[in-house]
Amino acid sequence: MESPRSAEVVSSPSETLALLPTETESQLSNLICDVSQQVQVAMAKMLKMISEIDHNSAEIVEEIEKCKETAIERKAFLEEEKDRFQKTAYTVLNMLNRDI
């Protein structure tokens, strides 16, 4: 005669084996959901960073263009100053040559 306790032990492993795939599937499903959520959060953060980088990049390009324009204007001004200085120098030299 088997005791009720032995009967439980005998049936318990088969019940455990029957439940294992379901529990394993549930754990895997939970793990996949957790990983998926982490990936979504990471992607959202990356998209935010990409947006910030694009914005900063646009500002930098705009600033570079302004600097280029300023440099071109400054170059033109310096060229005009150089021409005026040269004309003045030639005028002075011509005046000195006439006096000699």
PDB file of N, CA and C in Angstrom:
ATOM      1  N   MET A   1       0.808  -1.165   0.000  1.00  0.00           N
ATOM      2  CA  MET A   1       0.000   0.000   0.000  1.00  0.00           C
ATOM      3  C   MET A   1       0.869   1.252   0.000  1.00  0.00           C
ATOM      4  N   GLU A   2       0.539   2.106  -0.892  1.00  0.00           N
ATOM      5  CA  GLU A   2       1.304   3.340  -0.977  1.00  0.00           C
ATOM      6  C   GLU A   2       0.685   4.388  -0.090  1.00  0.00           C
ATOM      7  N   SER A   3       1.533   5.161   0.464  1.00  0.00           N
ATOM      8  CA  SER A   3       1.017   6.248   1.291  1.00  0.00           C
ATOM      9  C   SER A   3       0.588   7.384   0.365  1.00  0.00           C
ATOM     10  N   PRO A   4      -0.304   8.228   0.833  1.00  0.00           N
ATOM     11  CA  PRO A   4      -0.735   9.355  -0.006  1.00  0.00           C
ATOM     12  C   PRO A   4       0.435  10.256  -0.371  1.00  0.00           C
ATOM     13  N   ARG A   5       1.384  10.269   0.524  1.00  0.00           N
ATOM     14  CA  ARG A   5       2.548  11.113   0.260  1.00  0.00           C
ATOM     15  C   ARG A   5       3.346  10.587  -0.937  1.00  0.00           C
ATOM     16  N   SER A   6       3.547   9.278  -1.053  1.00  0.00           N
ATOM     17  CA  SER A   6       4.279   8.700  -2.172  1.00  0.00           C
ATOM     18  C   SER A   6       3.545   8.948  -3.469  1.00  0.00           C
ATOM     19  N   ALA A   7       2.256   8.897  -3.444  1.00  0.00           N
ATOM     20  CA  ALA A   7       1.478   9.132  -4.656  1.00  0.00           C
ATOM     21  C   ALA A   7       1.678  10.563  -5.133  1.00  0.00           C
ATOM     22  N   GLU A   8       1.751  11.476  -4.196  1.00  0.00           N
ATOM     23  CA  GLU A   8       1.976  12.875  -4.574  1.00  0.00           C
ATOM     24  C   GLU A   8       3.343  13.046  -5.206  1.00  0.00           C
ATOM     25  N   VAL A   9       4.337  12.379  -4.661  1.00  0.00           N
ATOM     26  CA  VAL A   9       5.690  12.499  -5.174  1.00  0.00           C
ATOM     27  C   VAL A   9       5.768  11.939  -6.583  1.00  0.00           C
ATOM     28  N   VAL A  10       5.094  10.854  -6.829  1.00  0.00           N
ATOM     29  CA  VAL A  10       5.126  10.231  -8.143  1.00  0.00           C
ATOM     30  C   VAL A  10       4.433  11.118  -9.166  1.00  0.00           C
ATOM     31  N   SER A  11       3.287  11.687  -8.805  1.00  0.00           N
ATOM     32  CA  SER A  11       2.561  12.503  -9.771  1.00  0.00           C
ATOM     33  C   SER A  11       3.169  13.898  -9.894  1.00  0.00           C
ATOM     34  N   SER A  12       3.845  14.345  -8.904  1.00  0.00           N
ATOM     35  CA  SER A  12       4.409  15.688  -8.900  1.00  0.00           C
ATOM     36  C   SER A  12       5.420  15.923 -10.016  1.00  0.00           C
ATOM     37  N   PRO A  13       6.379  15.017 -10.281  1.00  0.00           N
ATOM     38  CA  PRO A  13       7.327  15.271 -11.368  1.00  0.00           C
ATOM     39  C   PRO A  13       6.653  15.383 -12.728  1.00  0.00           C
ATOM     40  N   SER A  14       5.645  14.586 -12.980  1.00  0.00           N
ATOM     41  CA  SER A  14       4.979  14.682 -14.283  1.00  0.00           C
ATOM     42  C   SER A  14       4.227  16.005 -14.399  1.00  0.00           C
ATOM     43  N   GLU A  15       3.626  16.435 -13.302  1.00  0.00           N
ATOM     44  CA  GLU A  15       2.957  17.739 -13.326  1.00  0.00           C
ATOM     45  C   GLU A  15       3.982  18.849 -13.545  1.00  0.00           C
ATOM     46  N   THR A  16       5.105  18.728 -12.893  1.00  0.00           N
ATOM     47  CA  THR A  16       6.162  19.726 -13.050  1.00  0.00           C
ATOM     48  C   THR A  16       6.646  19.747 -14.488  1.00  0.00           C
ATOM     49  N   LEU A  17       6.832  18.566 -15.079  1.00  0.00           N
ATOM     50  CA  LEU A  17       7.273  18.496 -16.468  1.00  0.00           C
ATOM     51  C   LEU A  17       6.232  19.087 -17.407  1.00  0.00           C
ATOM     52  N   ALA A  18       4.970  18.880 -17.090  1.00  0.00           N
ATOM     53  CA  ALA A  18       3.904  19.419 -17.929  1.00  0.00           C
ATOM     54  C   ALA A  18       3.852  20.942 -17.811  1.00  0.00           C
ATOM     55  N   LEU A  19       4.160  21.480 -16.654  1.00  0.00           N
ATOM     56  CA  LEU A  19       4.096  22.921 -16.452  1.00  0.00           C
ATOM     57  C   LEU A  19       5.354  23.640 -16.941  1.00  0.00           C
ATOM     58  N   LEU A  20       6.458  22.943 -17.016  1.00  0.00           N
ATOM     59  CA  LEU A  20       7.715  23.583 -17.391  1.00  0.00           C
ATOM     60  C   LEU A  20       7.662  24.305 -18.735  1.00  0.00           C
ATOM     61  N   PRO A  21       7.160  23.681 -19.790  1.00  0.00           N
ATOM     62  CA  PRO A  21       7.130  24.422 -21.055  1.00  0.00           C
ATOM     63  C   PRO A  21       6.307  25.703 -20.943  1.00  0.00           C
ATOM     64  N   THR A  22       5.189  25.652 -20.255  1.00  0.00           N
ATOM     65  CA  THR A  22       4.346  26.831 -20.111  1.00  0.00           C
ATOM     66  C   THR A  22       5.061  27.896 -19.294  1.00  0.00           C
ATOM     67  N   GLU A  23       5.678  27.493 -18.197  1.00  0.00           N
ATOM     68  CA  GLU A  23       6.412  28.451 -17.373  1.00  0.00           C
ATOM     69  C   GLU A  23       7.606  29.015 -18.138  1.00  0.00           C
ATOM     70  N   THR A  24       8.300  28.145 -18.844  1.00  0.00           N
ATOM     71  CA  THR A  24       9.454  28.580 -19.624  1.00  0.00           C
ATOM     72  C   THR A  24       9.017  29.555 -20.708  1.00  0.00           C
ATOM     73  N   GLU A  25       7.924  29.214 -21.383  1.00  0.00           N
ATOM     74  CA  GLU A  25       7.406  30.105 -22.423  1.00  0.00           C
ATOM     75  C   GLU A  25       7.012  31.445 -21.824  1.00  0.00           C
ATOM     76  N   SER A  26       6.401  31.410 -20.663  1.00  0.00           N
ATOM     77  CA  SER A  26       5.992  32.641 -19.997  1.00  0.00           C
ATOM     78  C   SER A  26       7.207  33.483 -19.619  1.00  0.00           C
ATOM     79  N   GLN A  27       8.232  32.832 -19.094  1.00  0.00           N
ATOM     80  CA  GLN A  27       9.446  33.556 -18.720  1.00  0.00           C
ATOM     81  C   GLN A  27      10.132  34.142 -19.953  1.00  0.00           C
ATOM     82  N   LEU A  28      10.184  33.347 -21.018  1.00  0.00           N
ATOM     83  CA  LEU A  28      10.784  33.847 -22.258  1.00  0.00           C
ATOM     84  C   LEU A  28       9.983  35.012 -22.824  1.00  0.00           C
ATOM     85  N   SER A  29       8.676  34.880 -22.770  1.00  0.00           N
ATOM     86  CA  SER A  29       7.811  35.948 -23.255  1.00  0.00           C
ATOM     87  C   SER A  29       8.037  37.226 -22.446  1.00  0.00           C
ATOM     88  N   ASN A  30       8.120  37.086 -21.132  1.00  0.00           N
ATOM     89  CA  ASN A  30       8.378  38.249 -20.276  1.00  0.00           C
ATOM     90  C   ASN A  30       9.746  38.861 -20.579  1.00  0.00           C
ATOM     91  N   LEU A  31      10.727  37.995 -20.776  1.00  0.00           N
ATOM     92  CA  LEU A  31      12.071  38.467 -21.097  1.00  0.00           C
ATOM     93  C   LEU A  31      12.078  39.233 -22.416  1.00  0.00           C
ATOM     94  N   ILE A  32      11.391  38.680 -23.410  1.00  0.00           N
ATOM     95  CA  ILE A  32      11.317  39.340 -24.716  1.00  0.00           C
ATOM     96  C   ILE A  32      10.619  40.688 -24.594  1.00  0.00           C
ATOM     97  N   CYS A  33       9.550  40.740 -23.825  1.00  0.00           N
ATOM     98  CA  CYS A  33       8.840  42.009 -23.621  1.00  0.00           C
ATOM     99  C   CYS A  33       9.744  43.028 -22.937  1.00  0.00           C
ATOM    100  N   ASP A  34      10.476  42.596 -21.919  1.00  0.00           N
ATOM    101  CA  ASP A  34      11.384  43.502 -21.213  1.00  0.00           C
ATOM    102  C   ASP A  34      12.472  44.031 -22.144  1.00  0.00           C
ATOM    103  N   VAL A  35      13.065  43.128 -22.913  1.00  0.00           N
ATOM    104  CA  VAL A  35      14.115  43.539 -23.848  1.00  0.00           C
ATOM    105  C   VAL A  35      13.536  44.482 -24.899  1.00  0.00           C
ATOM    106  N   SER A  36      12.351  44.174 -25.384  1.00  0.00           N
ATOM    107  CA  SER A  36      11.701  45.018 -26.379  1.00  0.00           C
ATOM    108  C   SER A  36      11.463  46.423 -25.825  1.00  0.00           C
ATOM    109  N   GLN A  37      11.007  46.511 -24.595  1.00  0.00           N
ATOM    110  CA  GLN A  37      10.780  47.817 -23.973  1.00  0.00           C
ATOM    111  C   GLN A  37      12.095  48.578 -23.807  1.00  0.00           C
ATOM    112  N   GLN A  38      13.143  47.870 -23.411  1.00  0.00           N
ATOM    113  CA  GLN A  38      14.446  48.520 -23.253  1.00  0.00           C
ATOM    114  C   GLN A  38      14.957  49.044 -24.592  1.00  0.00           C
ATOM    115  N   VAL A  39      14.745  48.257 -25.640  1.00  0.00           N
ATOM    116  CA  VAL A  39      15.166  48.682 -26.979  1.00  0.00           C
ATOM    117  C   VAL A  39      14.369  49.908 -27.415  1.00  0.00           C
ATOM    118  N   GLN A  40      13.066  49.904 -27.144  1.00  0.00           N
ATOM    119  CA  GLN A  40      12.235  51.050 -27.507  1.00  0.00           C
ATOM    120  C   GLN A  40      12.690  52.307 -26.776  1.00  0.00           C
ATOM    121  N   VAL A  41      12.996  52.178 -25.499  1.00  0.00           N
ATOM    122  CA  VAL A  41      13.474  53.327 -24.721  1.00  0.00           C
ATOM    123  C   VAL A  41      14.808  53.814 -25.284  1.00  0.00           C
ATOM    124  N   ALA A  42      15.706  52.874 -25.575  1.00  0.00           N
ATOM    125  CA  ALA A  42      17.013  53.245 -26.131  1.00  0.00           C
ATOM    126  C   ALA A  42      16.851  53.934 -27.484  1.00  0.00           C
ATOM    127  N   MET A  43      15.953  53.423 -28.321  1.00  0.00           N
ATOM    128  CA  MET A  43      15.727  54.031 -29.637  1.00  0.00           C
ATOM    129  C   MET A  43      15.137  55.429 -29.497  1.00  0.00           C
ATOM    130  N   ALA A  44      14.219  55.603 -28.553  1.00  0.00           N
ATOM    131  CA  ALA A  44      13.637  56.928 -28.326  1.00  0.00           C
ATOM    132  C   ALA A  44      14.720  57.914 -27.896  1.00  0.00           C
ATOM    133  N   LYS A  45      15.616  57.469 -27.027  1.00  0.00           N
ATOM    134  CA  LYS A  45      16.718  58.336 -26.590  1.00  0.00           C
ATOM    135  C   LYS A  45      17.643  58.666 -27.755  1.00  0.00           C
ATOM    136  N   MET A  46      17.929  57.661 -28.594  1.00  0.00           N
ATOM    137  CA  MET A  46      18.790  57.896 -29.752  1.00  0.00           C
ATOM    138  C   MET A  46      18.140  58.870 -30.727  1.00  0.00           C
ATOM    139  N   LEU A  47      16.835  58.727 -30.955  1.00  0.00           N
ATOM    140  CA  LEU A  47      16.141  59.642 -31.857  1.00  0.00           C
ATOM    141  C   LEU A  47      16.196  61.068 -31.323  1.00  0.00           C
ATOM    142  N   LYS A  48      16.054  61.212 -30.016  1.00  0.00           N
ATOM    143  CA  LYS A  48      16.143  62.538 -29.400  1.00  0.00           C
ATOM    144  C   LYS A  48      17.541  63.112 -29.600  1.00  0.00           C
ATOM    145  N   MET A  49      18.567  62.285 -29.388  1.00  0.00           N
ATOM    146  CA  MET A  49      19.946  62.745 -29.578  1.00  0.00           C
ATOM    147  C   MET A  49      20.204  63.105 -31.037  1.00  0.00           C
ATOM    148  N   ILE A  50      19.673  62.295 -31.958  1.00  0.00           N
ATOM    149  CA  ILE A  50      19.845  62.583 -33.385  1.00  0.00           C
ATOM    150  C   ILE A  50      19.205  63.921 -33.730  1.00  0.00           C
ATOM    151  N   SER A  51      18.028  64.161 -33.182  1.00  0.00           N
ATOM    152  CA  SER A  51      17.341  65.428 -33.417  1.00  0.00           C
ATOM    153  C   SER A  51      18.169  66.596 -32.887  1.00  0.00           C
ATOM    154  N   GLU A  52      18.716  66.450 -31.689  1.00  0.00           N
ATOM    155  CA  GLU A  52      19.554  67.500 -31.107  1.00  0.00           C
ATOM    156  C   GLU A  52      20.810  67.722 -31.950  1.00  0.00           C
ATOM    157  N   ILE A  53      21.406  66.637 -32.418  1.00  0.00           N
ATOM    158  CA  ILE A  53      22.608  66.745 -33.251  1.00  0.00           C
ATOM    159  C   ILE A  53      22.279  67.468 -34.552  1.00  0.00           C
ATOM    160  N   ASP A  54      21.149  67.115 -35.174  1.00  0.00           N
ATOM    161  CA  ASP A  54      20.739  67.781 -36.415  1.00  0.00           C
ATOM    162  C   ASP A  54      20.536  69.276 -36.186  1.00  0.00           C
ATOM    163  N   HIS A  55      19.879  69.609 -35.076  1.00  0.00           N
ATOM    164  CA  HIS A  55      19.621  71.016 -34.754  1.00  0.00           C
ATOM    165  C   HIS A  55      20.942  71.760 -34.553  1.00  0.00           C
ATOM    166  N   ASN A  56      21.832  71.178 -33.754  1.00  0.00           N
ATOM    167  CA  ASN A  56      23.127  71.813 -33.498  1.00  0.00           C
ATOM    168  C   ASN A  56      23.950  71.917 -34.770  1.00  0.00           C
ATOM    169  N   SER A  57      23.878  70.891 -35.598  1.00  0.00           N
ATOM    170  CA  SER A  57      24.603  70.897 -36.863  1.00  0.00           C
ATOM    171  C   SER A  57      24.108  72.032 -37.758  1.00  0.00           C
ATOM    172  N   ALA A  58      22.801  72.208 -37.815  1.00  0.00           N
ATOM    173  CA  ALA A  58      22.230  73.285 -38.629  1.00  0.00           C
ATOM    174  C   ALA A  58      22.697  74.645 -38.115  1.00  0.00           C
ATOM    175  N   GLU A  59      22.733  74.811 -36.799  1.00  0.00           N
ATOM    176  CA  GLU A  59      23.207  76.073 -36.224  1.00  0.00           C
ATOM    177  C   GLU A  59      24.681  76.306 -36.558  1.00  0.00           C
ATOM    178  N   ILE A  60      25.469  75.257 -36.488  1.00  0.00           N
ATOM    179  CA  ILE A  60      26.898  75.376 -36.792  1.00  0.00           C
ATOM    180  C   ILE A  60      27.103  75.753 -38.257  1.00  0.00           C
ATOM    181  N   VAL A  61      26.365  75.100 -39.153  1.00  0.00           N
ATOM    182  CA  VAL A  61      26.481  75.413 -40.585  1.00  0.00           C
ATOM    183  C   VAL A  61      26.087  76.866 -40.832  1.00  0.00           C
ATOM    184  N   GLU A  62      25.023  77.320 -40.180  1.00  0.00           N
ATOM    185  CA  GLU A  62      24.580  78.708 -40.323  1.00  0.00           C
ATOM    186  C   GLU A  62      25.667  79.668 -39.829  1.00  0.00           C
ATOM    187  N   GLU A  63      26.265  79.351 -38.713  1.00  0.00           N
ATOM    188  CA  GLU A  63      27.336  80.182 -38.150  1.00  0.00           C
ATOM    189  C   GLU A  63      28.551  80.210 -39.076  1.00  0.00           C
ATOM    190  N   ILE A  64      28.884  79.076 -39.672  1.00  0.00           N
ATOM    191  CA  ILE A  64      30.003  79.013 -40.625  1.00  0.00           C
ATOM    192  C   ILE A  64      29.714  79.898 -41.834  1.00  0.00           C
ATOM    193  N   GLU A  65      28.477  79.851 -42.332  1.00  0.00           N
ATOM    194  CA  GLU A  65      28.109  80.685 -43.477  1.00  0.00           C
ATOM    195  C   GLU A  65      28.240  82.167 -43.132  1.00  0.00           C
ATOM    196  N   LYS A  66      27.800  82.544 -41.938  1.00  0.00           N
ATOM    197  CA  LYS A  66      27.936  83.944 -41.512  1.00  0.00           C
ATOM    198  C   LYS A  66      29.408  84.341 -41.447  1.00  0.00           C
ATOM    199  N   CYS A  67      30.237  83.451 -40.920  1.00  0.00           N
ATOM    200  CA  CYS A  67      31.674  83.734 -40.829  1.00  0.00           C
ATOM    201  C   CYS A  67      32.292  83.871 -42.214  1.00  0.00           C
ATOM    202  N   LYS A  68      31.849  83.027 -43.155  1.00  0.00           N
ATOM    203  CA  LYS A  68      32.356  83.127 -44.525  1.00  0.00           C
ATOM    204  C   LYS A  68      31.998  84.481 -45.127  1.00  0.00           C
ATOM    205  N   GLU A  69      30.735  84.890 -44.935  1.00  0.00           N
ATOM    206  CA  GLU A  69      30.293  86.176 -45.469  1.00  0.00           C
ATOM    207  C   GLU A  69      31.096  87.317 -44.857  1.00  0.00           C
ATOM    208  N   THR A  70      31.301  87.255 -43.550  1.00  0.00           N
ATOM    209  CA  THR A  70      32.077  88.290 -42.869  1.00  0.00           C
ATOM    210  C   THR A  70      33.510  88.310 -43.387  1.00  0.00           C
ATOM    211  N   ALA A  71      34.092  87.139 -43.591  1.00  0.00           N
ATOM    212  CA  ALA A  71      35.462  87.057 -44.099  1.00  0.00           C
ATOM    213  C   ALA A  71      35.554  87.632 -45.507  1.00  0.00           C
ATOM    214  N   ILE A  72      34.555  87.352 -46.336  1.00  0.00           N
ATOM    215  CA  ILE A  72      34.552  87.881 -47.706  1.00  0.00           C
ATOM    216  C   ILE A  72      34.433  89.402 -47.679  1.00  0.00           C
ATOM    217  N   GLU A  73      33.549  89.917 -46.823  1.00  0.00           N
ATOM    218  CA  GLU A  73      33.397  91.369 -46.696  1.00  0.00           C
ATOM    219  C   GLU A  73      34.692  92.003 -46.193  1.00  0.00           C
ATOM    220  N   ARG A  74      35.302  91.378 -45.217  1.00  0.00           N
ATOM    221  CA  ARG A  74      36.556  91.893 -44.649  1.00  0.00           C
ATOM    222  C   ARG A  74      37.664  91.877 -45.705  1.00  0.00           C
ATOM    223  N   LYS A  75      37.709  90.816 -46.487  1.00  0.00           N
ATOM    224  CA  LYS A  75      38.716  90.718 -47.553  1.00  0.00           C
ATOM    225  C   LYS A  75      38.523  91.844 -48.564  1.00  0.00           C
ATOM    226  N   ALA A  76      37.257  92.085 -48.949  1.00  0.00           N
ATOM    227  CA  ALA A  76      36.972  93.150 -49.909  1.00  0.00           C
ATOM    228  C   ALA A  76      37.393  94.507 -49.338  1.00  0.00           C
ATOM    229  N   PHE A  77      37.089  94.742 -48.075  1.00  0.00           N
ATOM    230  CA  PHE A  77      37.471  95.997 -47.424  1.00  0.00           C
ATOM    231  C   PHE A  77      38.993  96.152 -47.415  1.00  0.00           C
ATOM    232  N   LEU A  78      39.700  95.082 -47.055  1.00  0.00           N
ATOM    233  CA  LEU A  78      41.165  95.141 -47.011  1.00  0.00           C
ATOM    234  C   LEU A  78      41.761  95.356 -48.401  1.00  0.00           C
ATOM    235  N   GLU A  79      41.148  94.751 -49.423  1.00  0.00           N
ATOM    236  CA  GLU A  79      41.614  94.963 -50.801  1.00  0.00           C
ATOM    237  C   GLU A  79      41.456  96.431 -51.186  1.00  0.00           C
ATOM    238  N   GLU A  80      40.310  97.033 -50.828  1.00  0.00           N
ATOM    239  CA  GLU A  80      40.087  98.452 -51.122  1.00  0.00           C
ATOM    240  C   GLU A  80      41.106  99.319 -50.388  1.00  0.00           C
ATOM    241  N   GLU A  81      41.363  98.997 -49.130  1.00  0.00           N
ATOM    242  CA  GLU A  81      42.353  99.749 -48.352  1.00  0.00           C
ATOM    243  C   GLU A  81      43.739  99.619 -48.980  1.00  0.00           C
ATOM    244  N   LYS A  82      44.071  98.429 -49.421  1.00  0.00           N
ATOM    245  CA  LYS A  82      45.368  98.190 -50.065  1.00  0.00           C
ATOM    246  C   LYS A  82      45.489  99.029 -51.328  1.00  0.00           C
ATOM    247  N   ASP A  83      44.411  99.021 -52.139  1.00  0.00           N
ATOM    248  CA  ASP A  83      44.431  99.805 -53.377  1.00  0.00           C
ATOM    249  C   ASP A  83      44.596 101.294 -53.078  1.00  0.00           C
ATOM    250  N   ARG A  84      43.868 101.799 -52.085  1.00  0.00           N
ATOM    251  CA  ARG A  84      43.983 103.219 -51.716  1.00  0.00           C
ATOM    252  C   ARG A  84      45.400 103.544 -51.236  1.00  0.00           C
ATOM    253  N   PHE A  85      45.946 102.655 -50.426  1.00  0.00           N
ATOM    254  CA  PHE A  85      47.298 102.867 -49.909  1.00  0.00           C
ATOM    255  C   PHE A  85      48.312 102.872 -51.045  1.00  0.00           C
ATOM    256  N   GLN A  86      48.157 101.941 -51.988  1.00  0.00           N
ATOM    257  CA  GLN A  86      49.080 101.886 -53.128  1.00  0.00           C
ATOM    258  C   GLN A  86      48.965 103.146 -53.988  1.00  0.00           C
ATOM    259  N   LYS A  87      47.730 103.589 -54.228  1.00  0.00           N
ATOM    260  CA  LYS A  87      47.538 104.807 -55.027  1.00  0.00           C
ATOM    261  C   LYS A  87      48.180 106.000 -54.336  1.00  0.00           C
ATOM    262  N   THR A  88      47.986 106.064 -53.034  1.00  0.00           N
ATOM    263  CA  THR A  88      48.586 107.164 -52.278  1.00  0.00           C
ATOM    264  C   THR A  88      50.108 107.085 -52.345  1.00  0.00           C
ATOM    265  N   ALA A  89      50.638 105.887 -52.197  1.00  0.00           N
ATOM    266  CA  ALA A  89      52.095 105.715 -52.257  1.00  0.00           C
ATOM    267  C   ALA A  89      52.626 106.097 -53.631  1.00  0.00           C
ATOM    268  N   TYR A  90      51.925 105.693 -54.709  1.00  0.00           N
ATOM    269  CA  TYR A  90      52.362 106.062 -56.062  1.00  0.00           C
ATOM    270  C   TYR A  90      52.280 107.575 -56.268  1.00  0.00           C
ATOM    271  N   THR A  91      51.247 108.178 -55.728  1.00  0.00           N
ATOM    272  CA  THR A  91      51.103 109.630 -55.844  1.00  0.00           C
ATOM    273  C   THR A  91      52.270 110.326 -55.159  1.00  0.00           C
ATOM    274  N   VAL A  92      52.605 109.877 -53.968  1.00  0.00           N
ATOM    275  CA  VAL A  92      53.727 110.470 -53.235  1.00  0.00           C
ATOM    276  C   VAL A  92      55.023 110.253 -54.003  1.00  0.00           C
ATOM    277  N   LEU A  93      55.230 109.051 -54.525  1.00  0.00           N
ATOM    278  CA  LEU A  93      56.444 108.779 -55.304  1.00  0.00           C
ATOM    279  C   LEU A  93      56.510 109.657 -56.551  1.00  0.00           C
ATOM    280  N   ASN A  94      55.382 109.830 -57.233  1.00  0.00           N
ATOM    281  CA  ASN A  94      55.344 110.684 -58.428  1.00  0.00           C
ATOM    282  C   ASN A  94      55.677 112.126 -58.065  1.00  0.00           C
ATOM    283  N   MET A  95      55.133 112.584 -56.938  1.00  0.00           N
ATOM    284  CA  MET A  95      55.411 113.950 -56.497  1.00  0.00           C
ATOM    285  C   MET A  95      56.903 114.110 -56.196  1.00  0.00           C
ATOM    286  N   LEU A  96      57.475 113.117 -55.547  1.00  0.00           N
ATOM    287  CA  LEU A  96      58.898 113.177 -55.215  1.00  0.00           C
ATOM    288  C   LEU A  96      59.756 113.108 -56.474  1.00  0.00           C
ATOM    289  N   ASN A  97      59.338 112.319 -57.461  1.00  0.00           N
ATOM    290  CA  ASN A  97      60.092 112.200 -58.708  1.00  0.00           C
ATOM    291  C   ASN A  97      60.049 113.500 -59.505  1.00  0.00           C
ATOM    292  N   ARG A  98      58.954 114.234 -59.424  1.00  0.00           N
ATOM    293  CA  ARG A  98      58.829 115.491 -60.152  1.00  0.00           C
ATOM    294  C   ARG A  98      59.756 116.552 -59.549  1.00  0.00           C
ATOM    295  N   ASP A  99      59.889 116.464 -58.258  1.00  0.00           N
ATOM    296  CA  ASP A  99      60.712 117.464 -57.579  1.00  0.00           C
ATOM    297  C   ASP A  99      62.200 117.225 -57.804  1.00  0.00           C
ATOM    298  N   ILE A 100      62.558 116.057 -58.196  1.00  0.00           N
ATOM    299  CA  ILE A 100      63.982 115.747 -58.373  1.00  0.00           C
ATOM    300  C   ILE A 100      64.483 116.239 -59.678  1.00  0.00           C
TER     301      ILE A 100
END
